[in-house]
Coordinates of C-alpha atoms in Angstrom, one line a residue:
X1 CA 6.7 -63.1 -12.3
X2 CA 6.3 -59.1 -11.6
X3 CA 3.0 -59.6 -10.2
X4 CA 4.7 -61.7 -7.6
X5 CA 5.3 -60.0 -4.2
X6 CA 7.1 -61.0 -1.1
X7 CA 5.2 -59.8 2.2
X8 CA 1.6 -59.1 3.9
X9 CA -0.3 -56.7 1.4
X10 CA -1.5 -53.5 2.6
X11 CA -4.9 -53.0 1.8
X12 CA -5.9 -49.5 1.5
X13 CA -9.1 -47.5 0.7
X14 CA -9.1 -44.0 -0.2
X15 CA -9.5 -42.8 3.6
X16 CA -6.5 -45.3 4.7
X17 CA -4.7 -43.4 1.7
X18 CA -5.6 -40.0 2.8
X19 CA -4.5 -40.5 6.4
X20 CA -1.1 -42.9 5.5
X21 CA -0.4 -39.5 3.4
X22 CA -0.7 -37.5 6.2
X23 CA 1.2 -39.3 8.6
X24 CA 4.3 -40.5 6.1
X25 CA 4.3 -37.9 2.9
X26 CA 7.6 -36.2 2.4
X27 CA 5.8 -34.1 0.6
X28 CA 3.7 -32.9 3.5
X29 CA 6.1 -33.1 6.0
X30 CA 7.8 -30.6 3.4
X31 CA 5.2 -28.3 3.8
X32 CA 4.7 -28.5 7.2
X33 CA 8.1 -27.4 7.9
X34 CA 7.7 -24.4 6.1
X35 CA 5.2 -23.5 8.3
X36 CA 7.1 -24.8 11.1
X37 CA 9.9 -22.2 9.8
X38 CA 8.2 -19.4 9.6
X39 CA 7.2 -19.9 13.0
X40 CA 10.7 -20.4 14.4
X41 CA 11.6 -16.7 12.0
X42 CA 8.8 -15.3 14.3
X43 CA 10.6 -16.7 17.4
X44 CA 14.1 -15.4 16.5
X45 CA 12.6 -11.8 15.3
X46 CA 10.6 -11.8 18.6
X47 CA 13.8 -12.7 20.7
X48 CA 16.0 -9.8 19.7
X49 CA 13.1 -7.8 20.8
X50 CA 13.3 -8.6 24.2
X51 CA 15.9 -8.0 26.6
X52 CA 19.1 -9.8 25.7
X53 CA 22.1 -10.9 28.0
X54 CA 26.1 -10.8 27.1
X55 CA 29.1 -11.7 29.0
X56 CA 32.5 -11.2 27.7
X57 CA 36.0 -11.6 29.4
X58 CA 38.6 -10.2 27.9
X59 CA 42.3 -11.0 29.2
X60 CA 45.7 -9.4 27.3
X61 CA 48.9 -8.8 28.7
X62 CA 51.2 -5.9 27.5
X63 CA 54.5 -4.6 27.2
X64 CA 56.1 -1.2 27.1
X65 CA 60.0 -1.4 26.8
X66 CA 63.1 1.0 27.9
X67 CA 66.4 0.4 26.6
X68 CA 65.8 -3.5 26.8
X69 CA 63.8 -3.6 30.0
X70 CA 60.2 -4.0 29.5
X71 CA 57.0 -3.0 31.8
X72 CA 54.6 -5.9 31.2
X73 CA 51.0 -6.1 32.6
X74 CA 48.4 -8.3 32.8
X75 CA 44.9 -7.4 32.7
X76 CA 41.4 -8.5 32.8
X77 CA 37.9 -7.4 31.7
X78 CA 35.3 -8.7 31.8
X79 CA 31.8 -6.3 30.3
X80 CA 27.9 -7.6 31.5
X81 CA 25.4 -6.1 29.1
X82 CA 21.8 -6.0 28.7
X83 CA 20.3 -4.3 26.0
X84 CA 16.6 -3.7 25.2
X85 CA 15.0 -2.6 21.7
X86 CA 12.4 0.0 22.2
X87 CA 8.8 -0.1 20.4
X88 CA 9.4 2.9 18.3
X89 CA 12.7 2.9 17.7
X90 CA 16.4 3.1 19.4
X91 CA 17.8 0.8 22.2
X92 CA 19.0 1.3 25.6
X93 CA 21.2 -0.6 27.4
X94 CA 23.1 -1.5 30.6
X95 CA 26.9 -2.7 31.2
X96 CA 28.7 -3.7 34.1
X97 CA 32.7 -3.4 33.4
X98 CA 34.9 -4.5 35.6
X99 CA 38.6 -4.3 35.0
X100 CA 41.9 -6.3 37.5
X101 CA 45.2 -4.7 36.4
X102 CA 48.5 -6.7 37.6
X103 CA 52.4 -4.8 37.0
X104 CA 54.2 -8.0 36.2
X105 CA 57.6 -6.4 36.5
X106 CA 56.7 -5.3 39.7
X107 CA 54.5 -7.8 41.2
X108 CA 56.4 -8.7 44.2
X109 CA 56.3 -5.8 45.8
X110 CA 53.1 -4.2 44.1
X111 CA 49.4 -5.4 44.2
X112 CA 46.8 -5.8 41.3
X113 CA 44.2 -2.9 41.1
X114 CA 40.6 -3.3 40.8
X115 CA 37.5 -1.2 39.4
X116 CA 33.6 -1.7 38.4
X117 CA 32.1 1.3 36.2
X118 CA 28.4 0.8 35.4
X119 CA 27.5 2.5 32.5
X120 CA 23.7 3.4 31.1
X121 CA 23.5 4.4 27.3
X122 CA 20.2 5.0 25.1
X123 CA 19.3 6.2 21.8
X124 CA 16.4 7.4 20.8
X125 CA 15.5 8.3 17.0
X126 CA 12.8 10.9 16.5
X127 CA 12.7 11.3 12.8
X128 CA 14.9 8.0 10.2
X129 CA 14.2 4.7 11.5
X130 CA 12.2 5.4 14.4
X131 CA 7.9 5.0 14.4
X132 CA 6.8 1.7 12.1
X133 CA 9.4 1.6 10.1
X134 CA 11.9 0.0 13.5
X135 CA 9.3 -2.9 13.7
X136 CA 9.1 -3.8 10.1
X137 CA 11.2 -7.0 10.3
X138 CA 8.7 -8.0 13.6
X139 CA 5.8 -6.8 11.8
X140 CA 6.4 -9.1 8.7
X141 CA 7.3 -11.8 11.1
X142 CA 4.2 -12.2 12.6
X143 CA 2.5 -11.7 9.1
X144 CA 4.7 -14.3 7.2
X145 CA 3.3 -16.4 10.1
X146 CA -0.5 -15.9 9.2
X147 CA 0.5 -16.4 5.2
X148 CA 2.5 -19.7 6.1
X149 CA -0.3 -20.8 8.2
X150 CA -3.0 -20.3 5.3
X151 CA -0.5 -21.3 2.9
X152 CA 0.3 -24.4 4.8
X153 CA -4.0 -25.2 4.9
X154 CA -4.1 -24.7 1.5
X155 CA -1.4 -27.2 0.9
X156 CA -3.6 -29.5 2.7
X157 CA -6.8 -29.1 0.8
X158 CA -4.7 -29.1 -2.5
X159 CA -3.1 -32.4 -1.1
X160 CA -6.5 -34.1 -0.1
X161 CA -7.4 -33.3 -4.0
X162 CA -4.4 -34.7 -5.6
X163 CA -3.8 -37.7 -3.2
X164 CA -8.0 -38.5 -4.2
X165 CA -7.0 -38.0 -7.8
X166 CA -4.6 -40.4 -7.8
X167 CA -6.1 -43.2 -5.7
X168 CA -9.1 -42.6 -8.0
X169 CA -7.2 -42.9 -10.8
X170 CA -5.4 -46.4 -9.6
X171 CA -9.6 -47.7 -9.3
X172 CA -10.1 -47.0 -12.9
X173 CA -6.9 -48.8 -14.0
X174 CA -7.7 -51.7 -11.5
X175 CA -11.2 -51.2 -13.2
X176 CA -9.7 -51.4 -16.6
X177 CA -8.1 -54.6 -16.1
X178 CA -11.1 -56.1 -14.8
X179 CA -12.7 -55.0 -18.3
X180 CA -10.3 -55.9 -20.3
X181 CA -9.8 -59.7 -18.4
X182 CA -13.9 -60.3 -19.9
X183 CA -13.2 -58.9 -22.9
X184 CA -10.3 -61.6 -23.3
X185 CA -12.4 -64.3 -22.0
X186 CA -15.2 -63.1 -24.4
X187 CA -12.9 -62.9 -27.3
X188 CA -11.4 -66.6 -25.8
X189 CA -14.5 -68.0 -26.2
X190 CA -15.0 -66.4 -29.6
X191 CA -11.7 -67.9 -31.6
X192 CA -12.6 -71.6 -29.6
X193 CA -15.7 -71.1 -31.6
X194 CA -14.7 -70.4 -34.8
X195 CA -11.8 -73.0 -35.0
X196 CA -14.6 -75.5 -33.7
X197 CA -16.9 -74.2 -36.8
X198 CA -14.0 -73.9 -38.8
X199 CA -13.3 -77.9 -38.5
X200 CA -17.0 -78.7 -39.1
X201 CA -16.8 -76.7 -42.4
X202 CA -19.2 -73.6 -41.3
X203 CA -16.8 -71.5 -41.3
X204 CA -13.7 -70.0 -43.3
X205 CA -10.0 -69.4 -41.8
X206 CA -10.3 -65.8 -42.4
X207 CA -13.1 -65.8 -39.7
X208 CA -11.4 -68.0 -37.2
X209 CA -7.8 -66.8 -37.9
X210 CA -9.7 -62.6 -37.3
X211 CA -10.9 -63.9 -34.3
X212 CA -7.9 -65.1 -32.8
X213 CA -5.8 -62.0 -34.3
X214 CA -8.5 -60.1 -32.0
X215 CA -8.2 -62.3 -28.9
X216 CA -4.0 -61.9 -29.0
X217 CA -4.2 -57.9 -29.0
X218 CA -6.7 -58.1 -26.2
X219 CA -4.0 -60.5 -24.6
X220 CA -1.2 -58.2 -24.8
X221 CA -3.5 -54.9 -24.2
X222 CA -4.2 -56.4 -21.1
X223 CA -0.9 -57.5 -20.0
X224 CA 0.3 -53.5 -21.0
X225 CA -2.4 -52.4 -19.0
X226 CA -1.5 -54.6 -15.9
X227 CA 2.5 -53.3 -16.2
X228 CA 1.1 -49.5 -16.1
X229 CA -1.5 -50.3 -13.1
X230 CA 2.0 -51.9 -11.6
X231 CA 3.7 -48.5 -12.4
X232 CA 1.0 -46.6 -11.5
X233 CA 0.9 -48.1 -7.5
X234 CA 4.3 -48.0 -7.0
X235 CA 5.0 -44.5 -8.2
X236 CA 1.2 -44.2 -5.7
X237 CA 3.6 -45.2 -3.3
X238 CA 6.4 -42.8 -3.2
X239 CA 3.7 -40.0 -2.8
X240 CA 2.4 -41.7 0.0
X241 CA 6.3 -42.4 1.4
X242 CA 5.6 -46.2 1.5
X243 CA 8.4 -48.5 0.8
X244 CA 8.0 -49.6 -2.5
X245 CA 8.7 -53.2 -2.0
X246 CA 5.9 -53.2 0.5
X247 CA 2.8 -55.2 -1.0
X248 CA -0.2 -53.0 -1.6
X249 CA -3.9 -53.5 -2.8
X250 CA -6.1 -50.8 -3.8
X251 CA -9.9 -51.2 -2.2
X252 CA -12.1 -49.7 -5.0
X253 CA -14.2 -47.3 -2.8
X254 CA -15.3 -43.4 -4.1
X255 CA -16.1 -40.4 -2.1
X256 CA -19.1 -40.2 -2.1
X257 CA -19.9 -36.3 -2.1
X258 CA -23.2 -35.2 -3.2
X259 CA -23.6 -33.4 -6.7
X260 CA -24.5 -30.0 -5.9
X261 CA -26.7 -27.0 -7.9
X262 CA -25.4 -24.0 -7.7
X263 CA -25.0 -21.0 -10.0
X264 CA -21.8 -19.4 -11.2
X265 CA -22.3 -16.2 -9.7
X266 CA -22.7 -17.7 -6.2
X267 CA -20.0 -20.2 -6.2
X268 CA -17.6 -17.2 -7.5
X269 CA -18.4 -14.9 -4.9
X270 CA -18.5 -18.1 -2.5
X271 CA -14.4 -18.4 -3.6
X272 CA -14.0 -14.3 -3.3
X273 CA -15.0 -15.1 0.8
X274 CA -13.5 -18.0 1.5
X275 CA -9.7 -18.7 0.0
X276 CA -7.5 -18.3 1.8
X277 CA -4.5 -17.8 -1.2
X278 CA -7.2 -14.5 -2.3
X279 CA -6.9 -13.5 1.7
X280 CA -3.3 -13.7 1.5
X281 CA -3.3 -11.6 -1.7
X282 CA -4.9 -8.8 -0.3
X283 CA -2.7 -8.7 3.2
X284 CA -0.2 -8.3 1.2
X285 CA -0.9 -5.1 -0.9
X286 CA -1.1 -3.9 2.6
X287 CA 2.6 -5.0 3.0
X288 CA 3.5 -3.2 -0.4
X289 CA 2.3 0.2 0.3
X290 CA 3.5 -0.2 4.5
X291 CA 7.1 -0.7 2.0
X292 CA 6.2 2.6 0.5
X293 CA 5.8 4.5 3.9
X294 CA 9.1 2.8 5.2
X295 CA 11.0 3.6 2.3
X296 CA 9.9 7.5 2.7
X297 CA 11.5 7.2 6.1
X298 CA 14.5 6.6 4.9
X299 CA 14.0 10.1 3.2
X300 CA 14.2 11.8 6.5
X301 CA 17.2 13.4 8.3
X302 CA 18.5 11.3 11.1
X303 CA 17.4 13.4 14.1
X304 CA 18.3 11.0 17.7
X305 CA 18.1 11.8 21.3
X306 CA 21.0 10.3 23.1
X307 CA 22.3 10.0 26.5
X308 CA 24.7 8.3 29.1
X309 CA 25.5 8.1 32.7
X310 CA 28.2 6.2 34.2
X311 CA 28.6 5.1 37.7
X312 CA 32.4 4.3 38.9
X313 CA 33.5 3.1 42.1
X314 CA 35.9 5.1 44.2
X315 CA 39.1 5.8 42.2
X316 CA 41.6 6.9 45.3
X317 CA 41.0 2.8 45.9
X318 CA 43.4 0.7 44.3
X319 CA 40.9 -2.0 45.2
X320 CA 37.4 -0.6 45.1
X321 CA 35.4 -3.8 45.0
X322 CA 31.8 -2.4 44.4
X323 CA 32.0 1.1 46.5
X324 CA 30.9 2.9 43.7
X325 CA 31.7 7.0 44.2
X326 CA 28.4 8.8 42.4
X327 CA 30.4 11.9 42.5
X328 CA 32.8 10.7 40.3
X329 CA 30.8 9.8 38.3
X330 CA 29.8 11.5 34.1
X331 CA 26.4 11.9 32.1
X332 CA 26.1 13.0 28.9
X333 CA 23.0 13.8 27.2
X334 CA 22.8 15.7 24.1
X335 CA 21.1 15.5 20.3
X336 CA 22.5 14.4 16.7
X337 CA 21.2 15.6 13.6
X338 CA 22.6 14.0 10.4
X339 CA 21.8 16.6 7.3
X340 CA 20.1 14.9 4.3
X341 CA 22.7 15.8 1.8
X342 CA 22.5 12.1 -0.4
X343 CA 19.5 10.8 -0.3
X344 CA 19.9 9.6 -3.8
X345 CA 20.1 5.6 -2.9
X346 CA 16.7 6.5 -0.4
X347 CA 15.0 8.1 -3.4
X348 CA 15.7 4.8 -5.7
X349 CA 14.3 2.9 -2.6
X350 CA 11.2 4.6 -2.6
X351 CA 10.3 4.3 -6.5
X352 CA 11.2 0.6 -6.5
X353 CA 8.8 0.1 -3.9
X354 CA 5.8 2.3 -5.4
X355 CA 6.5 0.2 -8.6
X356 CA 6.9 -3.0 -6.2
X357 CA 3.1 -1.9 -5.4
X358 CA 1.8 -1.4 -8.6
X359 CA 2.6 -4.5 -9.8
X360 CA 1.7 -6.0 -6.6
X361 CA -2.1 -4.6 -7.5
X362 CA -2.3 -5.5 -11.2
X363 CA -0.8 -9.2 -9.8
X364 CA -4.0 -9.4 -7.4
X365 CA -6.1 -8.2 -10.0
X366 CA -5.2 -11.1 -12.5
X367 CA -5.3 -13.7 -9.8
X368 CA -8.7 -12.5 -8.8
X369 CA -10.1 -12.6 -12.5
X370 CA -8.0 -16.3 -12.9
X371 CA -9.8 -17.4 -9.6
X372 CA -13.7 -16.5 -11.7
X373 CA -13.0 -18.5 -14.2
X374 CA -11.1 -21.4 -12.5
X375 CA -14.1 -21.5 -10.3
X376 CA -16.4 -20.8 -13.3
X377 CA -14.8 -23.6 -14.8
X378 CA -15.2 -26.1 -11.9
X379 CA -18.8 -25.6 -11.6
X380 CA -19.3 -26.2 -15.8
X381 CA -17.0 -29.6 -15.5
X382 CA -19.5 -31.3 -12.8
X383 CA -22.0 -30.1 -15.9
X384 CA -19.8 -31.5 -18.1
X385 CA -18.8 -34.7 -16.0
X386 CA -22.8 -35.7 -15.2
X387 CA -23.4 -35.3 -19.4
X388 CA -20.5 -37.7 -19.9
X389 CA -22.0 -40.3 -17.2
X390 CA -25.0 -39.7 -18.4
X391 CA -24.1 -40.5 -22.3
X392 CA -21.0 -43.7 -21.2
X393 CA -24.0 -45.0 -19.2
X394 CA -26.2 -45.0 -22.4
X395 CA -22.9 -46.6 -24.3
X396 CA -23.1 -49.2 -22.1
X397 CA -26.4 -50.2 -22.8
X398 CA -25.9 -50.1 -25.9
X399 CA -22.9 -51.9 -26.3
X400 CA -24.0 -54.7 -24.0
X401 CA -27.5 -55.1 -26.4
X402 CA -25.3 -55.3 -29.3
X403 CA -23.1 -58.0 -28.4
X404 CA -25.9 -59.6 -27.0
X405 CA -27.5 -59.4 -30.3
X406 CA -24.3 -60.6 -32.1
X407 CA -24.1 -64.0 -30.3
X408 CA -27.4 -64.7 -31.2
X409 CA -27.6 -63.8 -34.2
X410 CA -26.0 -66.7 -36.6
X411 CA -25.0 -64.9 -39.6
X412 CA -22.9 -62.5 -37.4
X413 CA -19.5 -62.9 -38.7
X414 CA -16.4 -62.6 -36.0
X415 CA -15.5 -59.3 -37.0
X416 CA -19.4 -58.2 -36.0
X417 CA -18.7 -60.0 -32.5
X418 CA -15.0 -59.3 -31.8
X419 CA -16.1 -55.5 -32.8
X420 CA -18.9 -55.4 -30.4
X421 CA -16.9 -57.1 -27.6
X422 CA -14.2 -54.1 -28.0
X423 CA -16.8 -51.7 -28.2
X424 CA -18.2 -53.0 -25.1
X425 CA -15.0 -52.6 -23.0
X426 CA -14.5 -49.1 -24.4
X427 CA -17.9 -48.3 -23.3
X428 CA -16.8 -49.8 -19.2
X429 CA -13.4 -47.7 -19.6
X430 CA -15.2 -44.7 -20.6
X431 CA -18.3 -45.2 -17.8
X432 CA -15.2 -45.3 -14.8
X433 CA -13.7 -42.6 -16.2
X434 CA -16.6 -40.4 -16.4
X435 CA -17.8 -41.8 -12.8
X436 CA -14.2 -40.8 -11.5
X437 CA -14.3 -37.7 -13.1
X438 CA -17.7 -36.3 -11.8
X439 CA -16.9 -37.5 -8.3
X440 CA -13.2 -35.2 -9.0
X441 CA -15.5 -32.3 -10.3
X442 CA -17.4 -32.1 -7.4
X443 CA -14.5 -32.0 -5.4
X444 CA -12.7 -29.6 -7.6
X445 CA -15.4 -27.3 -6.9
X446 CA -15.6 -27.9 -3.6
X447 CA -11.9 -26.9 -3.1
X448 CA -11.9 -23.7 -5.7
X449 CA -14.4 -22.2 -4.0
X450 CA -12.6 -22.5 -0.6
X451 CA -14.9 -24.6 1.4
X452 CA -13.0 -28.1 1.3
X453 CA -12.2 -29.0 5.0
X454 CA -9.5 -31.2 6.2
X455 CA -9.5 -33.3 9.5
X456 CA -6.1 -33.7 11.2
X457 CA -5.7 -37.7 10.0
X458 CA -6.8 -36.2 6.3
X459 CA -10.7 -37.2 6.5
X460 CA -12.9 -35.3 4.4
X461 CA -15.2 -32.9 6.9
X462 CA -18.6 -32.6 5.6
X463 CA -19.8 -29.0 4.8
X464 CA -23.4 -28.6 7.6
X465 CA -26.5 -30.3 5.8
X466 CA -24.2 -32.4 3.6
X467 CA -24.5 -36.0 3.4
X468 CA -21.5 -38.2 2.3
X469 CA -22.3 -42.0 1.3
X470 CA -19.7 -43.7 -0.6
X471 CA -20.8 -46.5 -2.7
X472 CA -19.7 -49.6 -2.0
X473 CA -17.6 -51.9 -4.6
X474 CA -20.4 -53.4 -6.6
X475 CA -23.2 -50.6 -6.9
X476 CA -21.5 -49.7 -10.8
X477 CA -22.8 -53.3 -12.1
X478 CA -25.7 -53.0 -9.8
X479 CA -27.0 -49.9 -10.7
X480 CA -26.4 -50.6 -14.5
X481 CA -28.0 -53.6 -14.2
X482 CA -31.1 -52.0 -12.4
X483 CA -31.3 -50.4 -15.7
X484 CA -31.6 -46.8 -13.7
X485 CA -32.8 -43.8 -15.7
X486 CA -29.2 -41.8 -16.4
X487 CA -30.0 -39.0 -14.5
X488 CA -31.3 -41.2 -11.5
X489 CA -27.7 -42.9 -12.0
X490 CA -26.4 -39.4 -11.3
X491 CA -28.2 -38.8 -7.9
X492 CA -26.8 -42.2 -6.9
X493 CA -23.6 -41.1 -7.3
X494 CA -23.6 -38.4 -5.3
X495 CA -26.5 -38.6 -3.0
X496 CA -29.3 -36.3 -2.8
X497 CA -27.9 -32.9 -4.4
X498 CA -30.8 -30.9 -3.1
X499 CA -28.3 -30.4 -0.4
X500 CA -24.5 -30.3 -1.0
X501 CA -21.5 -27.6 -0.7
X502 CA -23.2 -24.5 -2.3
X503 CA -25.7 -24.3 0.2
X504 CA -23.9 -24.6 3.0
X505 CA -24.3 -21.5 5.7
X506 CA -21.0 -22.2 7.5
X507 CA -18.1 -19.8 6.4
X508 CA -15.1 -20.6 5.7
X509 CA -12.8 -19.9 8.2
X510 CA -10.4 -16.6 6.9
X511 CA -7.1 -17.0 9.2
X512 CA -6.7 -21.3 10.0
X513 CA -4.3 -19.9 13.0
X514 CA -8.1 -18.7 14.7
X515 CA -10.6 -21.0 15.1
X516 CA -11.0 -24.7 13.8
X517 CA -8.6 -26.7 15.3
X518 CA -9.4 -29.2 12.8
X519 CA -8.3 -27.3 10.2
X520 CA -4.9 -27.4 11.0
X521 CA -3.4 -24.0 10.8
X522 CA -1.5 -23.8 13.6

């Protein structure tokens, strides 16, 4: 009754996977606003670097009493400001300040007064806080944006990878159940037989009651592998963000990518060029020692230029409106010069960021050497992965020969034929699970060496002078029943691999916020 579903199925191949990932993954939509995030941080940093508007009004009334008899006033203020962050260092800014002063006590036979000051102020550091070291927050804005931005590609690639492994890992437990239905229907067929030779005296109990005994495991084996295949979609479809009562049904299809040749050496200086994490790393030993330089400006006296003018309007004028009086009006220009006496706090600043550095190098160093030999590593598993095929292949043939011979053979006892039945639908386990795995080597490699590339609905981009052909549903029985040499069985697989990823001439792309719009980076 599990297996029963309410609804219209879905039917989805791997490409319909990829792209229903893309559009509906919370995990992807995670990531994506990350990026979006560090983009808006950019926005913000960039904004206070403009020029910025304020308005404030300010009204108050006061009181000043005599033996009982209070003077009250009311006034109003109200300040316009513009201020402007220079490049290198210190601010100027601009204010408009008007004031309206009414004597309540006296307001019948008095009249409010009026004034506008404009008032220019600027500061200007020469020595702490002014060159570099006033942009850092901008200048690690802008560089968080190219980090998210590879960081967010990455995410991509890794994602194509793991959504592939797990839609290629539903096919072999789809696979598997397949298997294990013929060897229940072999085994079926087997225990009919021995009860029939069993009632015409040929045969003993112990043969026919084995038999059945070996048909009831495979029975519940395949009913445990049918509840984990269940399991196995529906957790599928939380990482895709499907509903999980909608009806789904996995299209066995593969990738198709051609099995390449290519030597260690190349493929790790291929990854030293193109990943993008590795071009991250670097840019930011940059922003380690840049941490040094800023924390030695701390170090140095505070040494700024600063300066005011003010403009009022004419002060004889109980109501000046905006007849402003320049010669009433004050400058002040001058120098301040804060002596370094504690620096100790500065000092601590600048070792933690030389240590900050140091162990921002040895860091990079270890992820470089882990990069060789997960790239090493990728390029000895499609080694490894086309041996397996090779040798399940081989199994198969084997397997299928013996139980062949078993059936025809009349002094085969039911242990000789239930035992080569199960040997046989090991053999098909282990042949899918080896094909799955070269065709996730290939692309392991692909993506450790940094020249996987992603199309904006998820599809796979060929690398120049590489030719994808999936195989279609059948071609495992058809090419084991061609009997194919197992190295010709490997080419098949992938395609031709005198061409594939290693010799592609096109480079990856270093910064996905230039270039490729395909790739997504911005």
């Amino acid at each position: 009754e599990y297996s029963q579903v309410d609804g219209t199925p879905i039917t989805m191949d791997l490409n319909g996977a990829l792209e229903y990932a893309f559009k509906h993954s919370r995990d992807y939509m995670f990531a994506e606003e990350d990026y979006v995030i560090d983009v808006l941080n950019l926005l913000r940093e960039r904004h206070l670097w403009g020029p910025r508007f304020f308005d404030e009004v300010t009204a108050d009334i006061t009181g000043t009493g005599d033996d009982g008899v209070f003077d009250t006033a009311f006034r109003l203020v109200n300040e316009y400001r513009i201020t402007q962050r220079l490049p290198y260092g210190g601010e100027v800014s601009a204010r408009a300040l008007a004031r309206v002063t009414e004597d309540l006590h006296e307001r019948v036979v008095g009249e409010p007064s009026q004034s506008v000051d404009v008032i220019l102020d600027a500061r200007i550091p020469l020595m702490r806080g002014a060159g570099v070291a006033a942009r850092e927050n901008r200048i690690q804005a802008e560089r968080n944006v190219a980090y998210g931005a590879r960081r967010f590609e990455r995410f991509r690639r890794d994602f194509v990878f793991d959504i592939s492994s797990d839609f290629l890992n539903l096919v072999v437990l789809k696979q598997a159940i397949g298997n294990a239905e013929d060897q229940v229907r072999s085994l079926l067929n087997l225990t009919e037989e021995q009860r029939s030779r069993q009632n015409e005296g040929l045969t003993d109990v112990i043969n026919s009651g084995l038999a059945e005994q070996r048909y009831l495991q495979a029975l519940d084996s395949l009913n445990a592998q049918q509840e984990r295949y269940r399991l196995a979609v529906e957790r599928f479809k939380v990482r895709l963000g499907m509903d999980i009562d909608q009806p789904l049904t996995i299209v066995e299809s593969t990738l198709g990518l051609p099995v390449p040749k290519v030597a260690l050496d190349d493929a790790v200086r291929m990854a030293m060029s193109n990943r993008l994490d590795l071009q991250t790393r670097r840019d930011q030993l940059n922003d380690a020692m840049r941490a040094i330089r800023n924390a030695e400006n701390g170090l140095q006296p505070e040494f700024d230029i600063v300066g005011s003018l003010s403009l009022p309007t004419d002060p004889d004028k109980a109501r000046s409106g905006v007849d402003f009086s320049p010669g009433d009006g004050e400058f002040a220009a001058g120098i301040r010069f804060g002596v370094p006496l504690d620096r100790e706090i500065e000092r601590v600043d600048v070792r933690r960021a030389q240590i900050a550095y140091e162990r921002a190098v040895r860091a990079y160093d270890e992820f470089v050497d882990t990069l060789a030999v997960s790239v090493r590593s990728a390029v000895r598993d499609i080694d490894r992965a086309k041996f397996s095929l090779a040798i399940q292949a081989k199994g198969i043939k084997n397997a299928t020969e013996r139980l062949e011979a078993t059936e025809l053979d009349e002094t085969a006892t039911a242990r000789d034929r239930s035992e080569a039945a199960d040997d046989l639908n090991r053999a098909k386990n282990d042949f899918d699970s080896a094909f799955r795995d070269l065709q996730l080597a290939v692309l392991r490699y692909i993506l450790e060496t940094g020249q996987l590339r992603v199309g904006t609905q998820g599809q796979f981009l060929p690398l120049e002078g590489m030719t994808i052909d999936p195989l279609e549903d059948s071609a495992r029985d058809r090419i084991l029943d061609q009997g194919m040499d197992v190295f010709d069985l490997i080419d098949a697989l992938g395609g031709s691999s005198a061409t594939g990823p290693a010799e592609s001439t096109t480079p990856a792309n270093p910064n996905p916020s230039e270039g490729n719009p395909a790739d997504g980076g911005s």
